[in-house]
Short mmCIF file of C-alpha atoms (C1' of nucleotides) in Angstrom, two decimals:
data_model
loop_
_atom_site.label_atom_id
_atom_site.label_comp_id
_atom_site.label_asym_id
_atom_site.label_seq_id
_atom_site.Cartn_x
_atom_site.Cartn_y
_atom_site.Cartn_z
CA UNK A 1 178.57 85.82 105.80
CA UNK A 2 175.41 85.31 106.97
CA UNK A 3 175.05 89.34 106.29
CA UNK A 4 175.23 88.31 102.77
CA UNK A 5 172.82 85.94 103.32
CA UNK A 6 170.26 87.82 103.64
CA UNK A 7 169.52 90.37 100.99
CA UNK A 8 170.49 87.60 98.50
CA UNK A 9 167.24 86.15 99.08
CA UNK A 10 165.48 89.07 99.13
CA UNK A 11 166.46 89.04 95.36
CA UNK A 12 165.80 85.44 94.87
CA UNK A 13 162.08 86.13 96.36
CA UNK A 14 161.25 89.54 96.01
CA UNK A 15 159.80 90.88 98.96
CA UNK A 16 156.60 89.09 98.52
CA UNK A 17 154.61 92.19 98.96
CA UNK A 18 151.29 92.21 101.33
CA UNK A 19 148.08 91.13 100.48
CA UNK A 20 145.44 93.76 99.31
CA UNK A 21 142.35 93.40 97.42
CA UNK A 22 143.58 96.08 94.94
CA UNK A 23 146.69 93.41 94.09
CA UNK A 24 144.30 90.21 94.47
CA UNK A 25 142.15 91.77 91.80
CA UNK A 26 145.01 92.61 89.52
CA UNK A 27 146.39 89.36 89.92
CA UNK A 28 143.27 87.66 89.21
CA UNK A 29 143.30 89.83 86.35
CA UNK A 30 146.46 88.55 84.99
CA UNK A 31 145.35 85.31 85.30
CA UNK A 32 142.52 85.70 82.93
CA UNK A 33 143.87 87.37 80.54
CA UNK A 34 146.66 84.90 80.22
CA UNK A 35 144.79 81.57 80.98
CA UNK A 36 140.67 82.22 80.94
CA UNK A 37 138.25 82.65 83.89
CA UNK A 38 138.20 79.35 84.82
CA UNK A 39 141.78 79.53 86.22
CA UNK A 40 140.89 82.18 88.71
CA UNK A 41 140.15 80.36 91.22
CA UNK A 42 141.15 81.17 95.09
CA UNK A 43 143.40 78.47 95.15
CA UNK A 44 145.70 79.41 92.25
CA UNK A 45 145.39 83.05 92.95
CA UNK A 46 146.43 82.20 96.70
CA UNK A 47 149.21 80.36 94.95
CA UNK A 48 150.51 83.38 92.77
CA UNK A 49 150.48 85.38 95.60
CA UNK A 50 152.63 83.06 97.52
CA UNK A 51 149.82 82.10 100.03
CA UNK A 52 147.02 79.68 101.15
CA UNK A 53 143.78 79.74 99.71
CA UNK A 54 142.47 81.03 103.36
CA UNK A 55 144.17 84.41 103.38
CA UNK A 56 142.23 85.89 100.20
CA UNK A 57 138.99 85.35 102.46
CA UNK A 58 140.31 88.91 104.44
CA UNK A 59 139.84 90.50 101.29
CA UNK A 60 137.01 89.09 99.07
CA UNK A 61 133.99 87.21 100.84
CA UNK A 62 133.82 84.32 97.92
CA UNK A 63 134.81 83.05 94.44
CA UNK A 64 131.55 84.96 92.75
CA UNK A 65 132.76 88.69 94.55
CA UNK A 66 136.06 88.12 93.11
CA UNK A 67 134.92 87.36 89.27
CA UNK A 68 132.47 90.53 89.90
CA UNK A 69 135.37 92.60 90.62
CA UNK A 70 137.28 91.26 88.20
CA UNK A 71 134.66 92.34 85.48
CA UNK A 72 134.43 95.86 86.84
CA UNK A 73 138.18 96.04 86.22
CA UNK A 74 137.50 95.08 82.69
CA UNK A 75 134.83 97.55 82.30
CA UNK A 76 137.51 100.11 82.28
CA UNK A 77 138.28 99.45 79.26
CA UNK A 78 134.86 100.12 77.72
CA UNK A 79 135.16 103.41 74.86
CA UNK A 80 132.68 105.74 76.38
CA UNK A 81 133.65 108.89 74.05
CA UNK A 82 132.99 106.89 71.40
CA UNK A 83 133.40 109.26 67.54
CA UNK A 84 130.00 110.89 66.17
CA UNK A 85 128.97 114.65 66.45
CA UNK A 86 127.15 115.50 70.47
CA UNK A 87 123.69 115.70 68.58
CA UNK A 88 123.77 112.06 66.73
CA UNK A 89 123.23 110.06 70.01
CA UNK A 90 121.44 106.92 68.32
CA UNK A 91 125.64 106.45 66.62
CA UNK A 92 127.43 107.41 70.06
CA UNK A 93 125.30 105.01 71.89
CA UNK A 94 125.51 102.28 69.31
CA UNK A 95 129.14 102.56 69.33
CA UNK A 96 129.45 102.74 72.96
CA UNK A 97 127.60 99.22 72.93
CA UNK A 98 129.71 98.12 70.63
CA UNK A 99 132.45 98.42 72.81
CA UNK A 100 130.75 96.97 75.79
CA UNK A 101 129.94 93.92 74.05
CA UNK A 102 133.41 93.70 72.11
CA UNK A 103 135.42 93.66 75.88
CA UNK A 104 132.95 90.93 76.70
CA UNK A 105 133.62 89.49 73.46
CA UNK A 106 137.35 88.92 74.51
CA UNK A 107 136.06 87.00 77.71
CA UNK A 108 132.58 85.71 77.27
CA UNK A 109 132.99 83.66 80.44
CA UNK A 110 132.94 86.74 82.56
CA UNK A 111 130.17 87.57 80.56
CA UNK A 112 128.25 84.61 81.66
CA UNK A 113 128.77 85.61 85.15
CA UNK A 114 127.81 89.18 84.69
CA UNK A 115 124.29 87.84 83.78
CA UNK A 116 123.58 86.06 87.50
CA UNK A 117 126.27 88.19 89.58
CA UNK A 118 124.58 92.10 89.00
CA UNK A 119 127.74 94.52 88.94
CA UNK A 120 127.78 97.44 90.88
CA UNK A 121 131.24 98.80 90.90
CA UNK A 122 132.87 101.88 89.60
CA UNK A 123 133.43 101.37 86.20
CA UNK A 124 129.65 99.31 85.48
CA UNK A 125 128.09 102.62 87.44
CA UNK A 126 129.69 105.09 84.58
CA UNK A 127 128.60 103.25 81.70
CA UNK A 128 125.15 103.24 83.19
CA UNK A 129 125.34 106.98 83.38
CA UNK A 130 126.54 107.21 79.84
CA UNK A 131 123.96 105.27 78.00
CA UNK A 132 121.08 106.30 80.20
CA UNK A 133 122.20 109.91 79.03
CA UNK A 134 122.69 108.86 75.35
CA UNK A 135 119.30 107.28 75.61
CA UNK A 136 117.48 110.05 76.99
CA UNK A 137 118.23 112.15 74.20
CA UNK A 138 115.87 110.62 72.20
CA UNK A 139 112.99 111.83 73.88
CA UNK A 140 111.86 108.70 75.30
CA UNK A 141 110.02 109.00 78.64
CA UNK A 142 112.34 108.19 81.49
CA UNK A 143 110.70 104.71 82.38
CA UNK A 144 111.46 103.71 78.70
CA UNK A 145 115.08 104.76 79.23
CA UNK A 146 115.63 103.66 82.25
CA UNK A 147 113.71 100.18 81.64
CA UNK A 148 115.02 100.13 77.91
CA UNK A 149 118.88 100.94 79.04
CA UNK A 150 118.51 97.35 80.76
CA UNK A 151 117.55 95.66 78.31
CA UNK A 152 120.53 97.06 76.00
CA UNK A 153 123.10 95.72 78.32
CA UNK A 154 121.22 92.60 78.80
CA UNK A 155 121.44 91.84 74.97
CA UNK A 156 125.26 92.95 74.65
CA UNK A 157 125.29 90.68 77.81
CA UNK A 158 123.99 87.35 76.52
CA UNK A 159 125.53 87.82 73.26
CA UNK A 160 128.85 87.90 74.60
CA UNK A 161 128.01 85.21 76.89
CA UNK A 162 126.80 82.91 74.14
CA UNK A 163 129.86 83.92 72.15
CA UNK A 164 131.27 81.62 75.00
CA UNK A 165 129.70 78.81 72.49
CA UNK A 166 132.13 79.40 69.59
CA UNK A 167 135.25 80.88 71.17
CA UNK A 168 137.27 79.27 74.27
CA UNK A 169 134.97 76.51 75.68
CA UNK A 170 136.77 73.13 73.57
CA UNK A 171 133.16 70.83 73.72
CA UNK A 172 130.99 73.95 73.09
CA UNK A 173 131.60 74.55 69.17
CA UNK A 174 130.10 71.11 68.98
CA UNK A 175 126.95 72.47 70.36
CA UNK A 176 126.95 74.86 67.66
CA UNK A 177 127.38 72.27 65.17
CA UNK A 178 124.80 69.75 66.59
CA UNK A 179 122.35 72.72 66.30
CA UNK A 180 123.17 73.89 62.41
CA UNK A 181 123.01 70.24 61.74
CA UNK A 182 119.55 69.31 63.12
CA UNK A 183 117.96 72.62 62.02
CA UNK A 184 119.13 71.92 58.83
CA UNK A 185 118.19 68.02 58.51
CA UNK A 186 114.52 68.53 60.13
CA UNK A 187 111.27 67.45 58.44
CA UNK A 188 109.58 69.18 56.74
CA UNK A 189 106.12 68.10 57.99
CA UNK A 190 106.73 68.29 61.60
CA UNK A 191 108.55 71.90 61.20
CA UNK A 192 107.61 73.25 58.56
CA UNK A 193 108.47 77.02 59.91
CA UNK A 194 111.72 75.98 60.79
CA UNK A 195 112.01 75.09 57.37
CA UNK A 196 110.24 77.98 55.83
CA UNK A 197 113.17 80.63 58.03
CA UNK A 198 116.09 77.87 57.45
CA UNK A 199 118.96 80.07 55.51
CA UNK A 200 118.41 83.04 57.71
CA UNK A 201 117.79 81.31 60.64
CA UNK A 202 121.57 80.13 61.04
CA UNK A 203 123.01 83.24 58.98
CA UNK A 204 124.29 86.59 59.11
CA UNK A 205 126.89 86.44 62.54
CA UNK A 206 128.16 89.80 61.59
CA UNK A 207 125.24 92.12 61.17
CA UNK A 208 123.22 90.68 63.73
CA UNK A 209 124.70 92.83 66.88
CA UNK A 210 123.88 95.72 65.32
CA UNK A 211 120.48 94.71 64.06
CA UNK A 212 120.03 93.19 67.43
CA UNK A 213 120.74 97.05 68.85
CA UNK A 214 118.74 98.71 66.50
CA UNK A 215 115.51 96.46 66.95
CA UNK A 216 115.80 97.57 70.43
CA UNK A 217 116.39 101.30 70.42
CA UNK A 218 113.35 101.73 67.91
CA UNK A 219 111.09 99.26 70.41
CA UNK A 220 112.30 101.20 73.68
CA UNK A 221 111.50 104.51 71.91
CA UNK A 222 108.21 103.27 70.50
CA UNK A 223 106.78 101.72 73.58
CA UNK A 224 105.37 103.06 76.44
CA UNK A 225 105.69 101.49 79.67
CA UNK A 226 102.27 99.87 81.14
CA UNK A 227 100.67 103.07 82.79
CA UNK A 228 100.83 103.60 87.01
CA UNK A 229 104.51 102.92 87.14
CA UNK A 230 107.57 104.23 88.05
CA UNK B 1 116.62 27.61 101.87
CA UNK B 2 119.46 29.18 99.57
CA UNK B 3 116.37 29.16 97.12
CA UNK B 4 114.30 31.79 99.45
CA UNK B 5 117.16 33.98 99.85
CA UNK B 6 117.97 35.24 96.60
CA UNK B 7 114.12 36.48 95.62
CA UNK B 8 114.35 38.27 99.20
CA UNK B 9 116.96 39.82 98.62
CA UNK B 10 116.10 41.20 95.39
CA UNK B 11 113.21 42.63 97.31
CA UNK B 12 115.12 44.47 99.53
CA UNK B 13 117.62 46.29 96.39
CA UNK B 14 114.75 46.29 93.78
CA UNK B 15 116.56 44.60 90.88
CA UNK B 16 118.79 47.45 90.18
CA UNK B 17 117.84 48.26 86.84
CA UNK B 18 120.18 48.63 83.41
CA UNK B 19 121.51 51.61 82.93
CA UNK B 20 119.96 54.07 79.73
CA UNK B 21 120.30 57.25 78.32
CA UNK B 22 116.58 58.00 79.63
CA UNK B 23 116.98 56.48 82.51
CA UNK B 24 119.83 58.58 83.43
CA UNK B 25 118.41 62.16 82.09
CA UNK B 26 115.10 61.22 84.30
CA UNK B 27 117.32 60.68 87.25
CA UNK B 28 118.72 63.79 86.83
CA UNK B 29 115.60 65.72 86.24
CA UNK B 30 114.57 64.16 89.57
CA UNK B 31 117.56 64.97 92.08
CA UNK B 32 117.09 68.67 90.23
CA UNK B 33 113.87 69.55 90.66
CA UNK B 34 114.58 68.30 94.31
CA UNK B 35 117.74 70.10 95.30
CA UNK B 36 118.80 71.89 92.17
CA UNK B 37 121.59 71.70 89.53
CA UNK B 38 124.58 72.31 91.08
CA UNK B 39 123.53 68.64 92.83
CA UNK B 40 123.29 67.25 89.21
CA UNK B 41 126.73 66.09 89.17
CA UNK B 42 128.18 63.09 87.62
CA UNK B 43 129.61 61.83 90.83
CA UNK B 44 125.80 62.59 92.71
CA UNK B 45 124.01 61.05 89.54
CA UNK B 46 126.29 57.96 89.92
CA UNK B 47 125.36 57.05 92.93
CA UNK B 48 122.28 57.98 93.00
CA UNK B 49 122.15 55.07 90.28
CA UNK B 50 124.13 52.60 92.17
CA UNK B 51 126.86 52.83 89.96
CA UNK B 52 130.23 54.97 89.54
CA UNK B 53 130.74 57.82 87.69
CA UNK B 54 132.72 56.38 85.02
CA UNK B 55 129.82 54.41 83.68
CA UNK B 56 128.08 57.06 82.59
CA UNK B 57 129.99 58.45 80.25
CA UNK B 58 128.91 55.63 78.08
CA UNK B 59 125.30 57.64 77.62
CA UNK B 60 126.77 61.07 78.26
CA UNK B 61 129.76 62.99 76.75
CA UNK B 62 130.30 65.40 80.09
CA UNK B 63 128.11 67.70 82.64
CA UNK B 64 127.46 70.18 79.96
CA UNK B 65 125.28 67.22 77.52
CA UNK B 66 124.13 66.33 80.41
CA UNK B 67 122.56 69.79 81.68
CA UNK B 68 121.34 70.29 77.82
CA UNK B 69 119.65 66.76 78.35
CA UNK B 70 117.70 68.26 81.42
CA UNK B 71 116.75 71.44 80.19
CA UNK B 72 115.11 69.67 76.78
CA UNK B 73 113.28 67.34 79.44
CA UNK B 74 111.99 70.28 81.19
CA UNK B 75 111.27 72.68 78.00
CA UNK B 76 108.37 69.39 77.42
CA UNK B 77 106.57 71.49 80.19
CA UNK B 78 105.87 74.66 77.88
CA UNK B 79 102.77 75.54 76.80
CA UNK B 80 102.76 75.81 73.11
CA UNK B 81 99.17 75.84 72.39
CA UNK B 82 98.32 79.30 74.24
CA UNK B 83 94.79 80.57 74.60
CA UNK B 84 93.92 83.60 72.38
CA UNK B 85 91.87 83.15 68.90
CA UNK B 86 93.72 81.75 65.91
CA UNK B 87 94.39 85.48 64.21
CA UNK B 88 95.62 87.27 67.48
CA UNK B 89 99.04 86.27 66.99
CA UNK B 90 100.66 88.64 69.21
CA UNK B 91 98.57 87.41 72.26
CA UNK B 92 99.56 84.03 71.19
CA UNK B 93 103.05 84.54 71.06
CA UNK B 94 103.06 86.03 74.12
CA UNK B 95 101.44 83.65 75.78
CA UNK B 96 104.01 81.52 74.68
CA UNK B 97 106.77 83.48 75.24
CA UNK B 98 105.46 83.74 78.87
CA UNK B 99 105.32 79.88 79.33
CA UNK B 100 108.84 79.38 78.41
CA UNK B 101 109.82 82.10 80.72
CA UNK B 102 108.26 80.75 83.36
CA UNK B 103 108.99 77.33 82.75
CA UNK B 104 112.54 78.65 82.90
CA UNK B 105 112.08 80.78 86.17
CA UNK B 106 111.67 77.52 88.23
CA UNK B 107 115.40 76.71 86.99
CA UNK B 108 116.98 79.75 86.35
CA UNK B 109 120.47 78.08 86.56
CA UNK B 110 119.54 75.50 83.61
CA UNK B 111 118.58 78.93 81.67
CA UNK B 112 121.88 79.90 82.39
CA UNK B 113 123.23 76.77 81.06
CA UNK B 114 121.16 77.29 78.01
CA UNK B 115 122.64 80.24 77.40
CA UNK B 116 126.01 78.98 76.58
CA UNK B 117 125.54 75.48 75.40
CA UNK B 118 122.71 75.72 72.75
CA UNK B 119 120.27 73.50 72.95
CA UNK B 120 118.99 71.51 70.03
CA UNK B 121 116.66 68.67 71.33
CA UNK B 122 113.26 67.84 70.08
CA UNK B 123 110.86 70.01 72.85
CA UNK B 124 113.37 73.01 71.52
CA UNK B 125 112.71 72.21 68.21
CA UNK B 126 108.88 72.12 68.93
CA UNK B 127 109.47 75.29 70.37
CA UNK B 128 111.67 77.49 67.62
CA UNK B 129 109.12 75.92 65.07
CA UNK B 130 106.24 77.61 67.03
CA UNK B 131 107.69 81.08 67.86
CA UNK B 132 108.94 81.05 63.76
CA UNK B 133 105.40 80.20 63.02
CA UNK B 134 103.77 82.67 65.32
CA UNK B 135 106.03 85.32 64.59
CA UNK B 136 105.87 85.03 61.09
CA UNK B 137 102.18 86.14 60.88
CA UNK B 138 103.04 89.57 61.64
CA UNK B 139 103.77 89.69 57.90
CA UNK B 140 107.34 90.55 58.47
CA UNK B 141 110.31 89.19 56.02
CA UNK B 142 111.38 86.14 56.64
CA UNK B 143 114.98 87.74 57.62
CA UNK B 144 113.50 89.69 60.58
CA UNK B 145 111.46 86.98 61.55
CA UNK B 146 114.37 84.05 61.61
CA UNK B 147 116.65 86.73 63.66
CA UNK B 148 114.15 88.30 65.42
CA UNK B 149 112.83 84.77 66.90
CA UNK B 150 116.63 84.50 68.11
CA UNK B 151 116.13 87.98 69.96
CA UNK B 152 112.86 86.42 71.50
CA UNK B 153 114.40 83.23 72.99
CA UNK B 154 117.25 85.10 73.99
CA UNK B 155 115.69 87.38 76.34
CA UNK B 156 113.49 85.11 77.86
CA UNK B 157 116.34 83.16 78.71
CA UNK B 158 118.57 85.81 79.83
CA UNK B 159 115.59 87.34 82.02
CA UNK B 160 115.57 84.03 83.61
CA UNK B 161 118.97 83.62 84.23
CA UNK B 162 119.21 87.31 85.72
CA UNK B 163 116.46 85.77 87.92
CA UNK B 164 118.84 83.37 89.51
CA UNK B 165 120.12 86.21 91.22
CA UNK B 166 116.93 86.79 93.28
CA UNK B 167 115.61 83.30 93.84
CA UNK B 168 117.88 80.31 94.72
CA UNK B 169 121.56 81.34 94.98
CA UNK B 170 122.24 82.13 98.77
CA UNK B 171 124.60 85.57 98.42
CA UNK B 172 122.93 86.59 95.17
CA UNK B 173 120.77 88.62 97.00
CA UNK B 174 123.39 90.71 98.02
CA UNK B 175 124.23 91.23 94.83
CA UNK B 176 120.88 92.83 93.72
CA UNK B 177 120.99 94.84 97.14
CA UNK B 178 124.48 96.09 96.70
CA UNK B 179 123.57 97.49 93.32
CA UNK B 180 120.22 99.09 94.80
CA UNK B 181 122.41 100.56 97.66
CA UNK B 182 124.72 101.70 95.48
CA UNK B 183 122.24 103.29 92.72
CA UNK B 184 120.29 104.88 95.35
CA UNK B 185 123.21 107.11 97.51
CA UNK B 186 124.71 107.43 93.79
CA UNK B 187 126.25 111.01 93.67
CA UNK B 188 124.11 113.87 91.52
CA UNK B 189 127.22 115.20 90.13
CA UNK B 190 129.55 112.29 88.78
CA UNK B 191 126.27 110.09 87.85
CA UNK B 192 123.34 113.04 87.18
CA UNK B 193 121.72 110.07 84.62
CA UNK B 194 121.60 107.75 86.46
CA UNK B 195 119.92 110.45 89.36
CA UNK B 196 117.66 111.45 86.98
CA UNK B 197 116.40 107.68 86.02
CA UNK B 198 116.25 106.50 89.47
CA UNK B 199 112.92 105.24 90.54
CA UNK B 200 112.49 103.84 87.89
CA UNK B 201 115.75 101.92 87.25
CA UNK B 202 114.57 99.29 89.99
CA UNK B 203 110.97 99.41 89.69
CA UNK B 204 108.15 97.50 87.97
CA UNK B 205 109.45 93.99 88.37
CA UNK B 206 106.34 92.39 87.11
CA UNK B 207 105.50 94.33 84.14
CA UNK B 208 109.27 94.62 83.06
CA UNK B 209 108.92 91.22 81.46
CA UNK B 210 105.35 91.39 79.03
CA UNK B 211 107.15 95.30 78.40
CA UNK B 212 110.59 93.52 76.94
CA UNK B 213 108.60 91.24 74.69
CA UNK B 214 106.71 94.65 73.24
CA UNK B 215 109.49 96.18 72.91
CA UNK B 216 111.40 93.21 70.47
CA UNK B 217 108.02 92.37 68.63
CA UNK B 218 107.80 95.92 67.79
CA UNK B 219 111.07 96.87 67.35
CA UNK B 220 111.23 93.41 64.74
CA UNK B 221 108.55 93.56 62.64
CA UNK B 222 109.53 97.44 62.34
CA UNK B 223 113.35 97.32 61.60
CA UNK B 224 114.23 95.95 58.34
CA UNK B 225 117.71 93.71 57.82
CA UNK B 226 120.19 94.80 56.08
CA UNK B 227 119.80 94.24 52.55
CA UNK B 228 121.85 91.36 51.05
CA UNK B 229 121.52 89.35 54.41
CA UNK B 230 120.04 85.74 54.30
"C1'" DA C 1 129.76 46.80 74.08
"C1'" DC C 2 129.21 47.88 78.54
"C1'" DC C 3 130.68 48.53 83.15
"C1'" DT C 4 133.94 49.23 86.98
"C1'" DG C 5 137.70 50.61 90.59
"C1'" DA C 6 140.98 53.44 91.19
"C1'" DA C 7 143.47 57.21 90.30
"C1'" DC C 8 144.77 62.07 88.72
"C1'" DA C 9 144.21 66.57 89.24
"C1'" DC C 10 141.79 69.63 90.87
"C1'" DC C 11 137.79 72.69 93.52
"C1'" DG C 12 135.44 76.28 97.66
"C1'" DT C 13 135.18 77.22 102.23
"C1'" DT C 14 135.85 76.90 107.28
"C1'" DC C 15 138.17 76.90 111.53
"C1'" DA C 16 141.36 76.63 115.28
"C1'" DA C 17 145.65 78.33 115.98
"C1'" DG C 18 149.18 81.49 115.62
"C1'" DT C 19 151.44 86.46 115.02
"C1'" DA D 1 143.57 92.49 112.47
"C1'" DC D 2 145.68 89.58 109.57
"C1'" DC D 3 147.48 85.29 108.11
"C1'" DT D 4 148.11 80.25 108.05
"C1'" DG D 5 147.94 74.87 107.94
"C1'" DA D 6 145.11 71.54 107.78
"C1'" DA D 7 140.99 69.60 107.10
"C1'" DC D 8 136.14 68.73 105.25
"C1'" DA D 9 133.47 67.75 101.62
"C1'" DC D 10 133.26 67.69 97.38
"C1'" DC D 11 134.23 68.00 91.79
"C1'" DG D 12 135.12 66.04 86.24
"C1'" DT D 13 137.35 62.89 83.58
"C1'" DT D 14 140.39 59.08 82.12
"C1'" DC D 15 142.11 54.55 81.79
"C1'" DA D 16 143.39 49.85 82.37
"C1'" DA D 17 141.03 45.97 83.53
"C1'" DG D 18 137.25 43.08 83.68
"C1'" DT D 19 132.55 40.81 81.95
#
DNA sequence: ACCTGAACACCGTTCAAGT
DNA sequence: ACCTGAACACCGTTCAAGT
């Protein structure tokens, strides 16, 4: 009887499995995708896994490490083939971007924390590679690439992360608001270029990653870094 | 005799005073410039105003107004008048550009803040109206000017956020040096771009920033929008 | 209208102790 | 080496009650 016992509550609980930062990271995983970043935290990932808040600590040295590596799974996802013949690198690498930013797009809080917490992991490291390559092809010297490749990702970056704004965050769409309305309401005297930009200043959500892009692959390929540097 | 005691002791807790919206955003500007923002909490700001933290939310909606409050306090501190003669508006706007930044850099996690919850206070309002202004006398469209003035702010702030990384956060330097390490002993075969770009992919700290600007004025006032934008 | 005490529902991280 | 319970030191926000 109390044979029976046994493997009955095996079933009931199944053989909570062993901690590993492989499963932490999925988990934490999960938990984004189902309930946002914010959610992920050690304490309700500890929970999921059927543990205290303590044991993750073997595995991942703080709350930051964790969203990092949580990004770098996300990164996976990113389209590096992207369509477009081998010679018409200024499309590939637009639509490589394109990707980058639209994962980011579908959590612009990791975003956020891709801006302060640098990534280094697997998955960031190839689509370095990629656009640096895609980049050099245009001729560019390599400072311009490799300074210019940064600044790419840092725009794909902060627009997802400001995408936070209007998605997700309940409070932040207000924000949004509060801005249209006071750029819209200001004087005329005091602001007068405000004014003078107004439609276009607030307009055009669409087209503006792409313009965004463009604006800086002509600049990166049309400016030389400062010479006496590496 | 009870007549005496009730001046002294006013003496002692200096008439604490009523509480206001400026009062409060000044408080908070204080405790961050003196131990930084992640001290600029309700609870903290409460009693640092002898009161509890329910009683503020009678001048303040939540952290996030709060935070935008601060950073419009602090963006009073930019230099919008800029040396450089009235027709040199690219030294001008750099100049200006590079005050922000700065300005910024001695808070990176309010630029961070900024990011996400746009601000739309009057020093930001000063400041849009100048860039637009500036910006504008490149003689490029009004489209590319409105957007492009976006691009400007946008990396400034991001720069500055990045920059929290370096300065400031205790285990963001690990960060930077784990993606050094890891770009450095990168392997020539799986990564040969990112080889190839090395040196230079960490390098030039300083000049990086006045180089980004080029790059975006450049890259604006030479890439058209698309037609039928506003 | 403004202010408050108290509560609800959470956090990250550490550390001594166990296995 | 890995895991845990318990504690320390905090959070934001709400709400009924008071002035």
């Amino acid at each position: 009887m109390t044979v029976r016992r046994e493997p009955m509550s095996r079933r009931e609980r199944p053989a909570k499995p062993a901690l590993s930062r492989p499963g932490i990271v999925d988990t934490a995983v999960r938990i984004m995708r189902a309930e946002g970043l914010d959610k992920v935290t050690m304490r309700r990932l500890a929970q999921e896994l059927d543990t205290g808040p303590a044991s993750l600590y073997v595995y991942v040295s703080n709350t930051a490490e964790l969203h990092a590596a949580v990004l770098d799974a996300l990164l996976g996802e990113v389209d590096l083939a992207a369509e477009g013949g081998e010679e018409n690198w200024r499309e590939q690498l637009m639509a490589v971007l394109t990707s980058y930013t639209m994962v980011l797009f579908q959590h612009p809080q990791l975003a956020r924390s891709a801006l302060v917490a640098r990534p280094s992991g697997e998955n960031y490291l190839r689509l370095l590679n990629r656009i640096l390559d895609l980049l050099s092809r245009s001729g560019a010297a390599v400072e311009q690439v490799a300074w210019g490749v940064d600044k790419l990702l840092q725009t794909a970056t902060a627009t997802a992360a400001e995408h936070s704004a209007r998605k997700g965050d309940p409070a932040a769409q207000e924000d949004w608001d509060a801005l249209t309305g006071v750029l819209h309401s200001v004087d005329e005297n005091t602001h007068p270029a405000v004014r003078a930009h107004m439609p276009a200043l607030i307009g055009g959500a669409g087209e503006r990653l792409r313009w965004g892009f463009e604006v800086l692959i002509n600049g990166i390929t049309s400016t030389p870094v400062p010479r006496g540097d590496s």
